[in-house]
Amino acid sequence: MPTLGAVAPPPDAPFLRACRGEPGPTVPVWFMRQAGRSLPEYRAVRGEGSILDAIRTPDLATEITLQPVRRYGVDAAILYSDIVTAVAAIGFGVDVAPGVGPVVERPFASAADLDRLRPLEPFEDIPYVLETIANLVDELGDVPLIGFAGAPFTVASYLVEGAPTRTWTKTKALMHTDPELWAALVDRLADQAATTLRAQVAAGASAVQLFDSWAGALTPADYERFVMPASAKVLDAVADLGVPRIHFGVSTGELLPLMRQAGADVVGVDWRVPLDAARARLGADAVLQGNLDPALVVAGADVALEGARDVLRRNDGHPGHIFNLGHGVLPETDPEVLEQVVALVHAEGRADAQPSLLDGAGAQP
Ligand code: CP3
């Protein structure tokens, strides 16, 4: 649903350039959860109630998406939405409880529940998301907009558990005791994520991120067997769109090669794996996003800036680096510290190392 007059960001926008791993003058930076409760301007406009209501209000969702771009001067915007927007829109009975996360009225438990997961029709089911994106493309100008979807595993885990979990016991029980039903569930969610992402790009998003936030709860063997085919289906389904595909999860140190192999152009790395170690696992040509520990930002400017310098040092001028936190901005974050992190990354970050000289460096057989 592109709007007349909307201008796409230039292909040499720093964020898009880095996603392709091409050398440039600066290291681009944005933050997962850059919109949200850490910003006073967010708290001022957000109102009470479910985040899904805010997402269903395009003028509000547009404003909230723009707030961190204005304040921080980040190199990309991320659509204000949620990983459960689509599954809520088809009527599965999901809400997002403030301070808790996604909660499900009747969790997914048997084959009959597959009937509650009909295909997503973007123009009928999520027209407000497409309208928000069209608004944003007009407002953002040169700044690329990142669209996103929840990966099949992470969304399935909410549907099966019914609420946030620390153990994923029901999810793991389902995948191991009824692998066929599990495969059918994640296949439907893969189609839904693919449809969501294709619609977001058609509406004007310049990149997509697949959030498999909780995939790190799995062994590599279980990830490969039960999760990777569905995530690969999503990433393959958007490969022809020509936009960078970012693939991110938390505690995924052991899964990074598989997550890249699933079809990622950019691999998101949490703070537990130093960036140089991540690149050693993935090969010198890997494009990485991350990975300052969000807790270090809460610890204050001195600690945050030292942490940011360490991330830049470990990247060592590699052109394929998008600076980010290792997970989302924590609500208690002082936005002024993030402003200083952005300034530091822009002033001190280097993205000028020649990829040809990096060939083989750090790559492991
Ligand atoms: O700025 C951005 O990053 C864009 C917006 C965004 C939100 N959710 C808004 C939001 C994005 C990219 C998401 C994705 C999302 N949602 C993920 C993947 C990213 C990650 O953090 O790993 C997950 C796991 C969810 C599910 C979810 N939604 C959780 C766990 C919560 C936290 C509950 C809480 O209140 O602390 C939410 C709610 C949510 N989604 C908020 C925001 C800004 C919290 C604030 C609010 O309700 O206003």
mmCIF file of N, CA, C and O in Angstrom, residues 72-108:
data_model
loop_
_atom_site.group_PDB
_atom_site.id
_atom_site.type_symbol
_atom_site.label_atom_id
_atom_site.label_comp_id
_atom_site.label_asym_id
_atom_site.label_seq_id
_atom_site.Cartn_x
_atom_site.Cartn_y
_atom_site.Cartn_z
ATOM 1 N N TYR A 72 17.162 10.296 19.364
ATOM 2 C CA TYR A 72 18.507 9.710 19.350
ATOM 3 C C TYR A 72 19.260 9.942 18.046
ATOM 4 O O TYR A 72 20.465 9.767 18.000
ATOM 5 N N GLY A 73 18.541 10.241 16.966
ATOM 6 C CA GLY A 73 19.215 10.293 15.666
ATOM 7 C C GLY A 73 19.730 8.928 15.253
ATOM 8 O O GLY A 73 20.810 8.802 14.658
ATOM 9 N N VAL A 74 18.971 7.885 15.576
ATOM 10 C CA VAL A 74 19.367 6.532 15.172
ATOM 11 C C VAL A 74 19.237 6.374 13.658
ATOM 12 O O VAL A 74 18.542 7.151 12.990
ATOM 13 N N ASP A 75 19.918 5.357 13.121
ATOM 14 C CA ASP A 75 19.994 5.165 11.682
ATOM 15 C C ASP A 75 18.866 4.317 11.106
ATOM 16 O O ASP A 75 18.844 4.067 9.895
ATOM 17 N N ALA A 76 17.979 3.827 11.966
ATOM 18 C CA ALA A 76 16.821 3.083 11.473
ATOM 19 C C ALA A 76 15.683 3.239 12.476
ATOM 20 O O ALA A 76 15.911 3.411 13.676
ATOM 21 N N ALA A 77 14.471 3.177 11.951
ATOM 22 C CA ALA A 77 13.275 3.119 12.789
ATOM 23 C C ALA A 77 12.809 1.673 12.814
ATOM 24 O O ALA A 77 13.041 0.934 11.864
ATOM 25 N N ILE A 78 12.177 1.260 13.914
ATOM 26 C CA ILE A 78 11.510 -0.046 13.909
ATOM 27 C C ILE A 78 10.035 0.173 14.187
ATOM 28 O O ILE A 78 9.664 0.909 15.101
ATOM 29 N N LEU A 79 9.255 -0.458 13.329
ATOM 30 C CA LEU A 79 7.801 -0.348 13.421
ATOM 31 C C LEU A 79 7.320 -0.617 14.841
ATOM 32 O O LEU A 79 7.720 -1.608 15.465
ATOM 33 N N TYR A 80 6.462 0.228 15.355
ATOM 34 C CA TYR A 80 5.847 -0.013 16.654
ATOM 35 C C TYR A 80 4.703 -0.996 16.449
ATOM 36 O O TYR A 80 3.652 -0.665 15.899
ATOM 37 N N SER A 81 4.956 -2.221 16.852
ATOM 38 C CA SER A 81 3.968 -3.289 16.740
ATOM 39 C C SER A 81 4.377 -4.343 17.751
ATOM 40 O O SER A 81 5.073 -4.026 18.713
ATOM 41 N N ASP A 82 3.973 -5.574 17.581
ATOM 42 C CA ASP A 82 4.397 -6.619 18.502
ATOM 43 C C ASP A 82 4.454 -7.943 17.748
ATOM 44 O O ASP A 82 3.852 -8.077 16.679
ATOM 45 N N ILE A 83 5.152 -8.915 18.335
ATOM 46 C CA ILE A 83 5.238 -10.208 17.653
ATOM 47 C C ILE A 83 3.908 -10.961 17.686
ATOM 48 O O ILE A 83 3.753 -11.933 16.947
ATOM 49 N N VAL A 84 2.959 -10.539 18.520
ATOM 50 C CA VAL A 84 1.665 -11.241 18.538
ATOM 51 C C VAL A 84 0.564 -10.463 17.807
ATOM 52 O O VAL A 84 -0.604 -10.877 17.839
ATOM 53 N N THR A 85 0.918 -9.368 17.135
ATOM 54 C CA THR A 85 -0.106 -8.565 16.447
ATOM 55 C C THR A 85 -0.909 -9.418 15.460
ATOM 56 O O THR A 85 -2.147 -9.353 15.438
ATOM 57 N N ALA A 86 -0.222 -10.201 14.641
ATOM 58 C CA ALA A 86 -0.918 -10.947 13.587
ATOM 59 C C ALA A 86 -1.785 -12.056 14.173
ATOM 60 O O ALA A 86 -2.934 -12.252 13.757
ATOM 61 N N VAL A 87 -1.261 -12.769 15.146
ATOM 62 C CA VAL A 87 -2.023 -13.894 15.703
ATOM 63 C C VAL A 87 -3.227 -13.366 16.496
ATOM 64 O O VAL A 87 -4.305 -13.988 16.512
ATOM 65 N N ALA A 88 -3.074 -12.185 17.092
ATOM 66 C CA ALA A 88 -4.233 -11.558 17.745
ATOM 67 C C ALA A 88 -5.254 -11.126 16.696
ATOM 68 O O ALA A 88 -6.467 -11.269 16.898
ATOM 69 N N ALA A 89 -4.758 -10.629 15.561
ATOM 70 C CA ALA A 89 -5.652 -10.096 14.521
ATOM 71 C C ALA A 89 -6.533 -11.175 13.889
ATOM 72 O O ALA A 89 -7.633 -10.886 13.422
ATOM 73 N N ILE A 90 -6.059 -12.401 13.860
ATOM 74 C CA ILE A 90 -6.910 -13.462 13.295
ATOM 75 C C ILE A 90 -7.814 -14.078 14.365
ATOM 76 O O ILE A 90 -8.502 -15.068 14.108
ATOM 77 N N GLY A 91 -7.788 -13.528 15.552
ATOM 78 C CA GLY A 91 -8.760 -13.931 16.567
ATOM 79 C C GLY A 91 -8.363 -15.121 17.405
ATOM 80 O O GLY A 91 -9.223 -15.841 17.915
ATOM 81 N N PHE A 92 -7.052 -15.335 17.614
ATOM 82 C CA PHE A 92 -6.660 -16.488 18.435
ATOM 83 C C PHE A 92 -6.941 -16.246 19.917
ATOM 84 O O PHE A 92 -6.973 -17.189 20.710
ATOM 85 N N GLY A 93 -7.167 -14.978 20.283
ATOM 86 C CA GLY A 93 -7.436 -14.688 21.693
ATOM 87 C C GLY A 93 -6.159 -14.439 22.473
ATOM 88 O O GLY A 93 -5.903 -15.077 23.496
ATOM 89 N N VAL A 94 -5.334 -13.520 21.954
ATOM 90 C CA VAL A 94 -4.072 -13.147 22.597
ATOM 91 C C VAL A 94 -4.155 -11.690 23.000
ATOM 92 O O VAL A 94 -4.666 -10.868 22.239
ATOM 93 N N ASP A 95 -3.633 -11.368 24.159
ATOM 94 C CA ASP A 95 -3.463 -9.961 24.527
ATOM 95 C C ASP A 95 -2.056 -9.801 25.095
ATOM 96 O O ASP A 95 -1.372 -10.799 25.356
ATOM 97 N N VAL A 96 -1.627 -8.559 25.261
ATOM 98 C CA VAL A 96 -0.321 -8.305 25.865
ATOM 99 C C VAL A 96 -0.567 -7.576 27.173
ATOM 100 O O VAL A 96 -1.018 -6.433 27.175
ATOM 101 N N ALA A 97 -0.316 -8.268 28.273
ATOM 102 C CA ALA A 97 -0.568 -7.677 29.596
ATOM 103 C C ALA A 97 0.595 -6.769 29.970
ATOM 104 O O ALA A 97 1.751 -7.199 29.919
ATOM 105 N N PRO A 98 0.297 -5.509 30.345
ATOM 106 C CA PRO A 98 1.372 -4.584 30.710
ATOM 107 C C PRO A 98 2.252 -5.156 31.821
ATOM 108 O O PRO A 98 1.744 -5.687 32.811
ATOM 109 N N GLY A 99 3.545 -5.097 31.624
ATOM 110 C CA GLY A 99 4.488 -5.600 32.619
ATOM 111 C C GLY A 99 4.649 -7.110 32.622
ATOM 112 O O GLY A 99 5.469 -7.652 33.353
ATOM 113 N N VAL A 100 3.883 -7.809 31.805
ATOM 114 C CA VAL A 100 3.920 -9.282 31.790
ATOM 115 C C VAL A 100 4.365 -9.787 30.419
ATOM 116 O O VAL A 100 5.372 -10.473 30.280
ATOM 117 N N GLY A 101 3.591 -9.427 29.398
ATOM 118 C CA GLY A 101 3.862 -9.922 28.051
ATOM 119 C C GLY A 101 2.631 -10.609 27.503
ATOM 120 O O GLY A 101 1.533 -10.480 28.071
ATOM 121 N N PRO A 102 2.776 -11.365 26.416
ATOM 122 C CA PRO A 102 1.613 -11.985 25.782
ATOM 123 C C PRO A 102 0.940 -13.040 26.662
ATOM 124 O O PRO A 102 1.605 -13.872 27.268
ATOM 125 N N VAL A 103 -0.380 -12.960 26.736
ATOM 126 C CA VAL A 103 -1.180 -13.957 27.454
ATOM 127 C C VAL A 103 -2.291 -14.448 26.522
ATOM 128 O O VAL A 103 -2.813 -13.682 25.720
ATOM 129 N N VAL A 104 -2.603 -15.729 26.633
ATOM 130 C CA VAL A 104 -3.527 -16.375 25.703
ATOM 131 C C VAL A 104 -4.703 -16.944 26.484
ATOM 132 O O VAL A 104 -4.509 -17.665 27.467
ATOM 133 N N GLU A 105 -5.916 -16.629 26.035
ATOM 134 C CA GLU A 105 -7.124 -17.114 26.710
ATOM 135 C C GLU A 105 -7.206 -18.628 26.747
ATOM 136 O O GLU A 105 -7.373 -19.251 27.779
ATOM 137 N N ARG A 106 -7.127 -19.230 25.545
ATOM 138 C CA ARG A 106 -7.192 -20.687 25.436
ATOM 139 C C ARG A 106 -5.934 -21.155 24.715
ATOM 140 O O ARG A 106 -5.855 -21.097 23.487
ATOM 141 N N PRO A 107 -4.920 -21.586 25.458
ATOM 142 C CA PRO A 107 -3.653 -21.969 24.827
ATOM 143 C C PRO A 107 -3.815 -23.086 23.792
ATOM 144 O O PRO A 107 -4.780 -23.854 23.832
ATOM 145 N N PHE A 108 -2.853 -23.165 22.907
ATOM 146 C CA PHE A 108 -2.831 -24.191 21.864
ATOM 147 C C PHE A 108 -2.490 -25.533 22.511
ATOM 148 O O PHE A 108 -1.457 -25.675 23.161
#
